[in-house]
PDB file of C-alpha atoms in Angstrom:
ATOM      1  CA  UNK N   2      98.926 -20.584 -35.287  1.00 54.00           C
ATOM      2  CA  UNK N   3     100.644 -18.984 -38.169  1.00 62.00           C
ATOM      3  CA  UNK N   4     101.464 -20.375 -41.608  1.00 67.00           C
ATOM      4  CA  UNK N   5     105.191 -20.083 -40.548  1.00 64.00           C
ATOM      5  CA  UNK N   6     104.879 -21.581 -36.809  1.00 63.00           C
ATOM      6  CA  UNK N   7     102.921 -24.721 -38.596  1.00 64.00           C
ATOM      7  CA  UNK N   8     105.845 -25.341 -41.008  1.00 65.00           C
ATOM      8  CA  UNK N   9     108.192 -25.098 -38.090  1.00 62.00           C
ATOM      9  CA  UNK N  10     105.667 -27.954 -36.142  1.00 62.00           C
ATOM     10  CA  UNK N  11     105.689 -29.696 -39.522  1.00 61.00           C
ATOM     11  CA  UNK N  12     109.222 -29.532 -39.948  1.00 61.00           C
ATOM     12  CA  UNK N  13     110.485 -32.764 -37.077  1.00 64.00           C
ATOM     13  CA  UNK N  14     113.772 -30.424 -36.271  1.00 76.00           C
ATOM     14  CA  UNK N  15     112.705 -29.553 -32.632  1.00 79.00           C
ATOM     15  CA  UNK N  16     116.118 -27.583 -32.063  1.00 81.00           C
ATOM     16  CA  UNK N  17     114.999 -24.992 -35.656  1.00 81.00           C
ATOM     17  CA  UNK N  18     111.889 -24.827 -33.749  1.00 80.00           C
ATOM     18  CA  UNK N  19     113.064 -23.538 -30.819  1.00 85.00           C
ATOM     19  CA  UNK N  20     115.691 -21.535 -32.085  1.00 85.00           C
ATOM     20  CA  UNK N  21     113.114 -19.790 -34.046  1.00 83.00           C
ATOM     21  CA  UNK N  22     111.000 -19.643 -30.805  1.00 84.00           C
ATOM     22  CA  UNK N  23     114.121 -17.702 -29.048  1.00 88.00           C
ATOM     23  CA  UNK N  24     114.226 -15.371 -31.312  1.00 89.00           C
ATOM     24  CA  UNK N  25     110.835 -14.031 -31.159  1.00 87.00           C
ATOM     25  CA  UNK N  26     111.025 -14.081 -27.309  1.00 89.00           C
ATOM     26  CA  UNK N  27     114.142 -12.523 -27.389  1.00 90.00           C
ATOM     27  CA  UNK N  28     112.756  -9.833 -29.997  1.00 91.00           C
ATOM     28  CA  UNK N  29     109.417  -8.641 -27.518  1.00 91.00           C
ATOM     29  CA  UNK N  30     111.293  -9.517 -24.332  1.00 91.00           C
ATOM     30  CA  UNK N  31     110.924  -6.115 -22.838  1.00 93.00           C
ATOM     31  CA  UNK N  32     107.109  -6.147 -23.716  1.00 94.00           C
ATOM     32  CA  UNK N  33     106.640  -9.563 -22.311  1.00 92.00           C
ATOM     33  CA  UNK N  34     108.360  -9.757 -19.095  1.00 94.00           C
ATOM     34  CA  UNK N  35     105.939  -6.482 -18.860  1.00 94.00           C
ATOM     35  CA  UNK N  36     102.844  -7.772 -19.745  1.00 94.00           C
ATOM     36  CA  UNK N  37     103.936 -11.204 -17.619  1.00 95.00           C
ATOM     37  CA  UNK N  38     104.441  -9.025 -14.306  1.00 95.00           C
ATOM     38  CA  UNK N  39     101.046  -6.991 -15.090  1.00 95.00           C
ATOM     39  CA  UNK N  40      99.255 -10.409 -15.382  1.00 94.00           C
ATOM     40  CA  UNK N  41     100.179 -11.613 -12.449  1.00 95.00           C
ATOM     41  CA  UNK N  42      99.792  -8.084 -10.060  1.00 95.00           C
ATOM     42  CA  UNK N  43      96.954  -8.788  -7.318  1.00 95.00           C
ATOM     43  CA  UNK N  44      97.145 -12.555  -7.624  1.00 96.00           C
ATOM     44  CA  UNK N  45      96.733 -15.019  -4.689  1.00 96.00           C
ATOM     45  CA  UNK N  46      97.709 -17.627  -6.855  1.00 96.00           C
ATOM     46  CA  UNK N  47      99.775 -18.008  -9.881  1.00 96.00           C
ATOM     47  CA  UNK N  48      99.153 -20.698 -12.723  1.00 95.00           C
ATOM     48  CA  UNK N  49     101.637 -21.514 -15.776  1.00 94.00           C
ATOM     49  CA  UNK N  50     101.093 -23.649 -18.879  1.00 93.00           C
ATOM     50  CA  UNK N  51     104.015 -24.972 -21.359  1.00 91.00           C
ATOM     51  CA  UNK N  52     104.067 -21.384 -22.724  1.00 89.00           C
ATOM     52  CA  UNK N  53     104.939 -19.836 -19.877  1.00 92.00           C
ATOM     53  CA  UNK N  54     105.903 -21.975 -16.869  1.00 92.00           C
ATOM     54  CA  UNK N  55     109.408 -20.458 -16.593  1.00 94.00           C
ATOM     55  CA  UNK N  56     107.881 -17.044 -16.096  1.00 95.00           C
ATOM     56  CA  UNK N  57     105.231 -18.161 -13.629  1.00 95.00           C
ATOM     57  CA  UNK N  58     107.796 -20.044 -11.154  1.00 94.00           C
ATOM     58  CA  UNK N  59     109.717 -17.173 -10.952  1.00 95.00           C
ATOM     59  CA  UNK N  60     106.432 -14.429 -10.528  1.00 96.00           C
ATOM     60  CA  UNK N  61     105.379 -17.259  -7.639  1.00 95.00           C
ATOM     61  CA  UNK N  62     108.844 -17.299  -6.225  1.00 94.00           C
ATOM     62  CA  UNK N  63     109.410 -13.854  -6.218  1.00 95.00           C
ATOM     63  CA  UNK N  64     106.400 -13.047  -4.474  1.00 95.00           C
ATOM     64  CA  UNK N  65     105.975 -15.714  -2.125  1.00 95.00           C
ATOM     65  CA  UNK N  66     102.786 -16.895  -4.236  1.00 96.00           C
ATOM     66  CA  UNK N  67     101.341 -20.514  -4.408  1.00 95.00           C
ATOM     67  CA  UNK N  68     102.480 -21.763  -7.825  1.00 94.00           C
ATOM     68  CA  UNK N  69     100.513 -24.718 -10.169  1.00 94.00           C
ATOM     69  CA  UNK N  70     100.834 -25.671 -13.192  1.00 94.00           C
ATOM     70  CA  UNK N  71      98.833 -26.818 -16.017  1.00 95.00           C
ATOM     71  CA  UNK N  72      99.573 -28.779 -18.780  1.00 93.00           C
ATOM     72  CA  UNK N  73      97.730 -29.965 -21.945  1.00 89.00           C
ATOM     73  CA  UNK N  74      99.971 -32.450 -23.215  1.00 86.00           C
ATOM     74  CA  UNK N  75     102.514 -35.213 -21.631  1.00 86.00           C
ATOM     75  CA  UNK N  76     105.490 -32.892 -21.676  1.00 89.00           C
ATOM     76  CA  UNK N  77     106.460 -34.136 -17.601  1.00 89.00           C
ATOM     77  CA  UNK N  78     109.298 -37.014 -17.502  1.00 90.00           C
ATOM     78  CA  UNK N  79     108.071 -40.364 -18.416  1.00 92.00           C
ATOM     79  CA  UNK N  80     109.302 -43.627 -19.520  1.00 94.00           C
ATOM     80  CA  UNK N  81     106.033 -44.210 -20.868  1.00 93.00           C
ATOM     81  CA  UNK N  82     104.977 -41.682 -23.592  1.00 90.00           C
ATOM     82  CA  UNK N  83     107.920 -39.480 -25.466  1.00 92.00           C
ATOM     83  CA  UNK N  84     107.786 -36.294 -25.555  1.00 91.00           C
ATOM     84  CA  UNK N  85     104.844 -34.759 -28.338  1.00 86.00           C
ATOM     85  CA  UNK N  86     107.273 -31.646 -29.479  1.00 86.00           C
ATOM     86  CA  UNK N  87     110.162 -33.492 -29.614  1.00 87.00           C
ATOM     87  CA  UNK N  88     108.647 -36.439 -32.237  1.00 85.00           C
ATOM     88  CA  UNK N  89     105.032 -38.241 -33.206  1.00 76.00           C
ATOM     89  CA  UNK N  90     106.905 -41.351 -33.652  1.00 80.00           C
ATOM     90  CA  UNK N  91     106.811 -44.428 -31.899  1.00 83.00           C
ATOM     91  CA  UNK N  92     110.154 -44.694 -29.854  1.00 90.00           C
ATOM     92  CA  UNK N  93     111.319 -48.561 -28.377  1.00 90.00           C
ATOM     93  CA  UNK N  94     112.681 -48.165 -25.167  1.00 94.00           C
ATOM     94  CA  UNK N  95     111.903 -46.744 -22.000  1.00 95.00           C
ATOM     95  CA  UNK N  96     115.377 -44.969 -22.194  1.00 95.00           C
ATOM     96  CA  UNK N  97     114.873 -43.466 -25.423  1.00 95.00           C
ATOM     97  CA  UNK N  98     111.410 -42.012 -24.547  1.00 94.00           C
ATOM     98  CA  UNK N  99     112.678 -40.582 -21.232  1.00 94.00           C
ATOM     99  CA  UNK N 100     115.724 -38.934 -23.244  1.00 94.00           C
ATOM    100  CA  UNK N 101     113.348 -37.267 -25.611  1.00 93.00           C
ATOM    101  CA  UNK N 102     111.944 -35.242 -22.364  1.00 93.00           C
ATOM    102  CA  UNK N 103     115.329 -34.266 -21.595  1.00 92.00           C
ATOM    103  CA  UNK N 104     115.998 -32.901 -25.099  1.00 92.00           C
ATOM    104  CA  UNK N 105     112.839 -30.731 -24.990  1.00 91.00           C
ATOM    105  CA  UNK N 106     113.884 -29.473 -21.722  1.00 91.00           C
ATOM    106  CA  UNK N 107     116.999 -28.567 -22.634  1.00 92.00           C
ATOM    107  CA  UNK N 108     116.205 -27.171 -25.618  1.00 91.00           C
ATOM    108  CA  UNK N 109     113.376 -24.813 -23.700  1.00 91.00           C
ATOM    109  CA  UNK N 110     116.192 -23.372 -21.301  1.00 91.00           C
ATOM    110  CA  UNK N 111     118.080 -22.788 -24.468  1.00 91.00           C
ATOM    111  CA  UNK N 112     115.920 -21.098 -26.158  1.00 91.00           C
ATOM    112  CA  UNK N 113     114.387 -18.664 -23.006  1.00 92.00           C
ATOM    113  CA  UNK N 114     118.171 -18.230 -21.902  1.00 92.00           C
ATOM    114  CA  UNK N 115     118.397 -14.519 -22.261  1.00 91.00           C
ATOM    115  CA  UNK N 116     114.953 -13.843 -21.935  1.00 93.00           C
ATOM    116  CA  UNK N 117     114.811 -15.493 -18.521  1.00 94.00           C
ATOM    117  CA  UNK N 118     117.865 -14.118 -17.246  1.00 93.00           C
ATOM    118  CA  UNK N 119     116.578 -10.266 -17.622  1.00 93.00           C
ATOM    119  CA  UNK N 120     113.392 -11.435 -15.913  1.00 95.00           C
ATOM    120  CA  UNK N 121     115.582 -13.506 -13.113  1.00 95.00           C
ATOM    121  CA  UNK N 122     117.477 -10.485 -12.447  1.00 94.00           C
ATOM    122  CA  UNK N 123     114.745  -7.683 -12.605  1.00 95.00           C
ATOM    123  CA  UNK N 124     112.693  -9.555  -9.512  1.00 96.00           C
ATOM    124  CA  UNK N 125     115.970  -9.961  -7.550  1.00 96.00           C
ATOM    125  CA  UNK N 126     115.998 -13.761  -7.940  1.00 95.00           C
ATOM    126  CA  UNK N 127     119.021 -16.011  -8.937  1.00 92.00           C
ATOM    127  CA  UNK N 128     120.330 -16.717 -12.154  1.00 91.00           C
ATOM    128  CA  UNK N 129     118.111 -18.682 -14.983  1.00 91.00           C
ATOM    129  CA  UNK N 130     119.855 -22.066 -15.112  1.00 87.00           C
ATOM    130  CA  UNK N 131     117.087 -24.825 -16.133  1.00 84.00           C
ATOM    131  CA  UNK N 132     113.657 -24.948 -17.206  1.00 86.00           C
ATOM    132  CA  UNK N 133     110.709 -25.690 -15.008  1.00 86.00           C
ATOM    133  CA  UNK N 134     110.015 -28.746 -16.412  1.00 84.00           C
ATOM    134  CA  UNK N 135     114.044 -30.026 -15.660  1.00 80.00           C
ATOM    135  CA  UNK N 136     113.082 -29.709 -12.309  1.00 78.00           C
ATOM    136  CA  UNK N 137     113.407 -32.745 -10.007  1.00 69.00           C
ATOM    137  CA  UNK N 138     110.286 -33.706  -7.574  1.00 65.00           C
ATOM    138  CA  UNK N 139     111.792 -31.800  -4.403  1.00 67.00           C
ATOM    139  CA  UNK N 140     112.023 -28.399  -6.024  1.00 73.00           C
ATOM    140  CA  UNK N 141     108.900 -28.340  -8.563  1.00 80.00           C
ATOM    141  CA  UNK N 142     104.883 -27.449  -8.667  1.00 88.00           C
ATOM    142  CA  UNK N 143     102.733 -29.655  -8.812  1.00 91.00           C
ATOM    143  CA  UNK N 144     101.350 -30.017 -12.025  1.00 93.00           C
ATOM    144  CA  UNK N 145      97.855 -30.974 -13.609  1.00 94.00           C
ATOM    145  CA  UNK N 146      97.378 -32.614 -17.008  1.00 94.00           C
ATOM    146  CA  UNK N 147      94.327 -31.359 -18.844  1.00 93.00           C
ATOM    147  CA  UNK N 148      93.156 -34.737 -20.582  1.00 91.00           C
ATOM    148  CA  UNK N 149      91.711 -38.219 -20.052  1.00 90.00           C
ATOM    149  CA  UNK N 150      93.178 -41.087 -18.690  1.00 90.00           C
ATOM    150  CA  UNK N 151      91.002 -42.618 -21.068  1.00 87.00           C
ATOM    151  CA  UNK N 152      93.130 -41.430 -23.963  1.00 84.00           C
ATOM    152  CA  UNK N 153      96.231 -41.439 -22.000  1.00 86.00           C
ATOM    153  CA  UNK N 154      96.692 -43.515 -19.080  1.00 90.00           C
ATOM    154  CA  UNK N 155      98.692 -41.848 -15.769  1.00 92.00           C
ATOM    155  CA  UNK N 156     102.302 -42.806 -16.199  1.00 92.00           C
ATOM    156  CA  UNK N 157     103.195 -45.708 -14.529  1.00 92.00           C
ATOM    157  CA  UNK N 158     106.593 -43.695 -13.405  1.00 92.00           C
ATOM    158  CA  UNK N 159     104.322 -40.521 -11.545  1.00 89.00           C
ATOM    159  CA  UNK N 160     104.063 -42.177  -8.372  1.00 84.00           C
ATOM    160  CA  UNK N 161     103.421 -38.863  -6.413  1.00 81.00           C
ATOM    161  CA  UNK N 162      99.595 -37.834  -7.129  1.00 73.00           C
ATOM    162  CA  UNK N 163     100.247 -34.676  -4.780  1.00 78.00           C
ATOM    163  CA  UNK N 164     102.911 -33.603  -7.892  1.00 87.00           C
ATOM    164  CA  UNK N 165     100.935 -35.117 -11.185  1.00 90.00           C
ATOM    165  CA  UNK N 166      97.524 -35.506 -11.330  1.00 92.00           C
ATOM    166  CA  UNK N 167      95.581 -36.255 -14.750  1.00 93.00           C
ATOM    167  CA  UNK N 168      92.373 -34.001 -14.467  1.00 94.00           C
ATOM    168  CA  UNK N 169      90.474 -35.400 -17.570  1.00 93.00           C
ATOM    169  CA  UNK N 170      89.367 -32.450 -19.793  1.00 91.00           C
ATOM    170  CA  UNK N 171      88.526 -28.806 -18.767  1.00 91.00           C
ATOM    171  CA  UNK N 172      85.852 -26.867 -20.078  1.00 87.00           C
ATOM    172  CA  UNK N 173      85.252 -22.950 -19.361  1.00 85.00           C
ATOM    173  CA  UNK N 174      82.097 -21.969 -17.833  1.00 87.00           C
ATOM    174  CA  UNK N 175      79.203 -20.589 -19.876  1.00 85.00           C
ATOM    175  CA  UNK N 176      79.695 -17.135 -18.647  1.00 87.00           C
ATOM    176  CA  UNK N 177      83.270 -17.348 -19.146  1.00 88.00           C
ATOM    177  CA  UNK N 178      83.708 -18.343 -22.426  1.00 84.00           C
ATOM    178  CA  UNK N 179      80.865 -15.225 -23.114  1.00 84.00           C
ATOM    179  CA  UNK N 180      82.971 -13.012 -22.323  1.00 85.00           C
ATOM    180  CA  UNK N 181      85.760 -14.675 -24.754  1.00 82.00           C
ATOM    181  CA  UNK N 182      83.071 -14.259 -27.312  1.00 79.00           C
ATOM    182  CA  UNK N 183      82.234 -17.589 -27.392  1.00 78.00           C
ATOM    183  CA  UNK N 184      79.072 -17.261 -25.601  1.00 75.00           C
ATOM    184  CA  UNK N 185      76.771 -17.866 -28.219  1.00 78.00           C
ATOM    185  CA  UNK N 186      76.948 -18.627 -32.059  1.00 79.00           C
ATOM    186  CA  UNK N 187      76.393 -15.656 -34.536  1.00 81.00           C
ATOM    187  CA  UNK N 188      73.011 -14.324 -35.943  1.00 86.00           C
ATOM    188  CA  UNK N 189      74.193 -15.934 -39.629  1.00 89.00           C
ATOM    189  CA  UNK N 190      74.848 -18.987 -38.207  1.00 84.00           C
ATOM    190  CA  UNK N 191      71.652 -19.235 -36.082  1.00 86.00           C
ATOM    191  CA  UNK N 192      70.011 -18.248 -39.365  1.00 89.00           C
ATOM    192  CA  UNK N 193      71.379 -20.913 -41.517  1.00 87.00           C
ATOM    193  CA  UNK N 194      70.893 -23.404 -38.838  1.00 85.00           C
ATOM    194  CA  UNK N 195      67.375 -23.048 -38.709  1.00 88.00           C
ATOM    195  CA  UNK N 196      66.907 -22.424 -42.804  1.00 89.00           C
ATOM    196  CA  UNK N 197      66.389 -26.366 -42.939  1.00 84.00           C
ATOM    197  CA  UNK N 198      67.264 -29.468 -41.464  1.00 84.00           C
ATOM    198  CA  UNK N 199      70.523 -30.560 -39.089  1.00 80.00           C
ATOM    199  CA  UNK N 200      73.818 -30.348 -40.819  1.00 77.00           C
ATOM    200  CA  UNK N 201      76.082 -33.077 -40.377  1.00 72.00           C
ATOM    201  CA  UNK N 202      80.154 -32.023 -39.902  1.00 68.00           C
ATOM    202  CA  UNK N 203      82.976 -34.004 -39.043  1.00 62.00           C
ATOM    203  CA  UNK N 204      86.244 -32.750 -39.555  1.00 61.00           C
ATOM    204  CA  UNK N 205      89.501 -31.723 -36.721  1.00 59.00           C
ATOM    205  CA  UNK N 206      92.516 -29.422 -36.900  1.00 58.00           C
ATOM    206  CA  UNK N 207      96.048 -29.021 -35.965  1.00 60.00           C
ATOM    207  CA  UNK N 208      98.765 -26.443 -35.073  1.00 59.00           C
ATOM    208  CA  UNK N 209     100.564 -28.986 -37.205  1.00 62.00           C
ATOM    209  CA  UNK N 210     100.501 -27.331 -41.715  1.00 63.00           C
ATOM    210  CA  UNK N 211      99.182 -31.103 -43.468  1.00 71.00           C
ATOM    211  CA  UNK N 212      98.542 -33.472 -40.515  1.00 74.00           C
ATOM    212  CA  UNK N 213      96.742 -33.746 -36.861  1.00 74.00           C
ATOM    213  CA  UNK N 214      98.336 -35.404 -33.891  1.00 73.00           C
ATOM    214  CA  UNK N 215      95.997 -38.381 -32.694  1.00 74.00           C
ATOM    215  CA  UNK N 216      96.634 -40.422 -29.625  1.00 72.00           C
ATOM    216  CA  UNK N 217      96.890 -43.689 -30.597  1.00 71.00           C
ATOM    217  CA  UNK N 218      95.543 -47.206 -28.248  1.00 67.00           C
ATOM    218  CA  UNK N 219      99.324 -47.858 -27.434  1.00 65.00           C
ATOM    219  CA  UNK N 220      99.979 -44.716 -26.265  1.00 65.00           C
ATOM    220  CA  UNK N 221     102.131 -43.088 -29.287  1.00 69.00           C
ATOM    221  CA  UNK N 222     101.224 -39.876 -30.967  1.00 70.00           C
ATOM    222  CA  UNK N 223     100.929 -40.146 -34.330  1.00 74.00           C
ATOM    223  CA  UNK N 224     100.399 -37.672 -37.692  1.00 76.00           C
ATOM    224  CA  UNK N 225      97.179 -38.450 -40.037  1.00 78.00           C
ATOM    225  CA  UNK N 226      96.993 -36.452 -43.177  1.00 77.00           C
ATOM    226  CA  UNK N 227      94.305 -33.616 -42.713  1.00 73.00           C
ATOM    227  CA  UNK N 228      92.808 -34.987 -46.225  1.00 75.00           C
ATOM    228  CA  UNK N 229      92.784 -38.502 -45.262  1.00 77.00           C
ATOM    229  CA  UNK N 230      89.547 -40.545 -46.816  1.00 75.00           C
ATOM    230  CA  UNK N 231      87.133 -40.844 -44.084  1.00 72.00           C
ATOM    231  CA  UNK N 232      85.920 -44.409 -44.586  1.00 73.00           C
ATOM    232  CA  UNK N 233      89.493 -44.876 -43.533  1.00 75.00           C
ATOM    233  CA  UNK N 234      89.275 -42.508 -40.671  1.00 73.00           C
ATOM    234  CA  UNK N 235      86.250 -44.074 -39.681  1.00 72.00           C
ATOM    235  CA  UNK N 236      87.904 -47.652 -39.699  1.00 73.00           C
ATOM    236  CA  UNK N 237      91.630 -46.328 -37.564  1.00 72.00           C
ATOM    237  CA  UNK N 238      88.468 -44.794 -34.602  1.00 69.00           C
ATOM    238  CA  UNK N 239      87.056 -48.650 -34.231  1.00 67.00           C
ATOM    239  CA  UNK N 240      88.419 -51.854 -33.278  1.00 65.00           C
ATOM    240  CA  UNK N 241      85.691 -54.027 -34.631  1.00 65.00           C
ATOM    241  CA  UNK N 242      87.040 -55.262 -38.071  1.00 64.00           C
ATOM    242  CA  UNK N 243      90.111 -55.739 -36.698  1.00 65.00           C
ATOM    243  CA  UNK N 244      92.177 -53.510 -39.273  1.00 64.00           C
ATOM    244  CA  UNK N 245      96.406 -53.106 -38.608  1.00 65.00           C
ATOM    245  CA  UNK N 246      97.994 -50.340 -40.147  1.00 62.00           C
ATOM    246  CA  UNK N 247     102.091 -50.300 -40.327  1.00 61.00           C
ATOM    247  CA  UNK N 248     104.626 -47.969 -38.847  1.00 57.00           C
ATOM    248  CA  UNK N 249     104.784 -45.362 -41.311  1.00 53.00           C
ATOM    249  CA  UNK N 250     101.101 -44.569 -41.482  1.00 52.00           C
TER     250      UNK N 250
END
């Protein structure tokens, strides 16, 4: 969420990014191989996201644990969406979208290479040679996809619902997300909230410096400027007046 990581988002040049990402992970690798083995101690189950789904296959396989993961965004193979880290562009073919899942996959081993390898070898396991998500059907978790098939349909190429399964959204229980400190709003904001009548807010963010990501009808990802007019935003959110918008939006 930094100013740099943004610009790196912002940038397009998915191999900078994650040569950038390798060398922070390679920097605190001690400290979070620790911390990743200290996480996991006393679990019945273990859980990875795109952050850390390397690290959780091999906890799971090194201690005979159930393993799951649990994604936020269509970074699985598909023919149907590309890949959201690799571009937010609208890519032609089938072929071409699959290919940018291999790129991000390859370019994840890459970039946890040396990291992985110390963690590989300090459980006993074999040698780091390709990222969770490379994995084929017969040797990977099962995943779930934390959004709505409303905004993006189930790819028409997961045919195994045992392996991919599209959740819709999560939300964390009241008592969990109190103990995030997110429980309730703060005495200043209660205050001003009841100092007069409703406020009105509309706005949304990105990990991305000058633009958020939206998820567009056809199933592309695409950037809007964060100070876009919103009589325009308004219009791009309905279908009723029928309005087009070209390529390079």
């Amino acid at each position: 969420e930094s100013e740099l990581g943004q610009r790196w988002l912002a940038s397009g040049n998915v191999r900078a990014f994650f040569s950038a990402m390798a060398e922070i992970m390679e920097a605190e690798a001690d400290d979070l191989n620790q911390k990743t083995l200290e996480a996991c101690e006393g679990a019945d189950a273990i859980i990875g996201t795109a952050l850390s789904d390397d690290w959780a296959h091999a906890v799971a396989e090194a201690r005979g644990l159930p393993l799951m993961m649990a994604y936020t965004m269509p970074i699985s193979h598909t023919g149907d969406y590309a890949n959201p880290v690799v571009t937010t562009s609208q890519v032609p073919t089938r072929i071409l979208r699959k290919l940018t899942h291999t790129l991000y996959a390859n370019e994840v081993r890459k970039s946890r290479q040396k990291t992985m390898a110390a963690f590989h070898k300090g459980l006993g396991l074999s040698p780091y040679s390709r990222s969770v998500i490379a994995r084929d059907d017969s040797s990977r978790a099962p995943a779930l996809h934390m959004w709505s098939e409303h905004v993006l349909p189930t790819p028409s190429d997961w045919t195994d619902r045992n392996l991919d399964l599209v959740t819709g959204y999560w939300h964390l229980q009241p008592e969990l997300r109190a103990r995030l400190g997110e429980g309730a709003p703060s005495a200043e904001l209660c205050a001003f909230l009841d100092a007069g009548p409703a406020p009105v807010f509309f706005g949304f963010g990105s990990m991305h410096k000058d633009v958020a990501n939206f998820c567009m009808a056809d199933g592309s990802a695409r950037p809007i400027s964060k100070s876009v007019n919103q009589v325009v935003f308004s219009a791009l959110a309905t279908r009723d007046s029928g309005e087009r918008i070209s390529d390079d939006f």
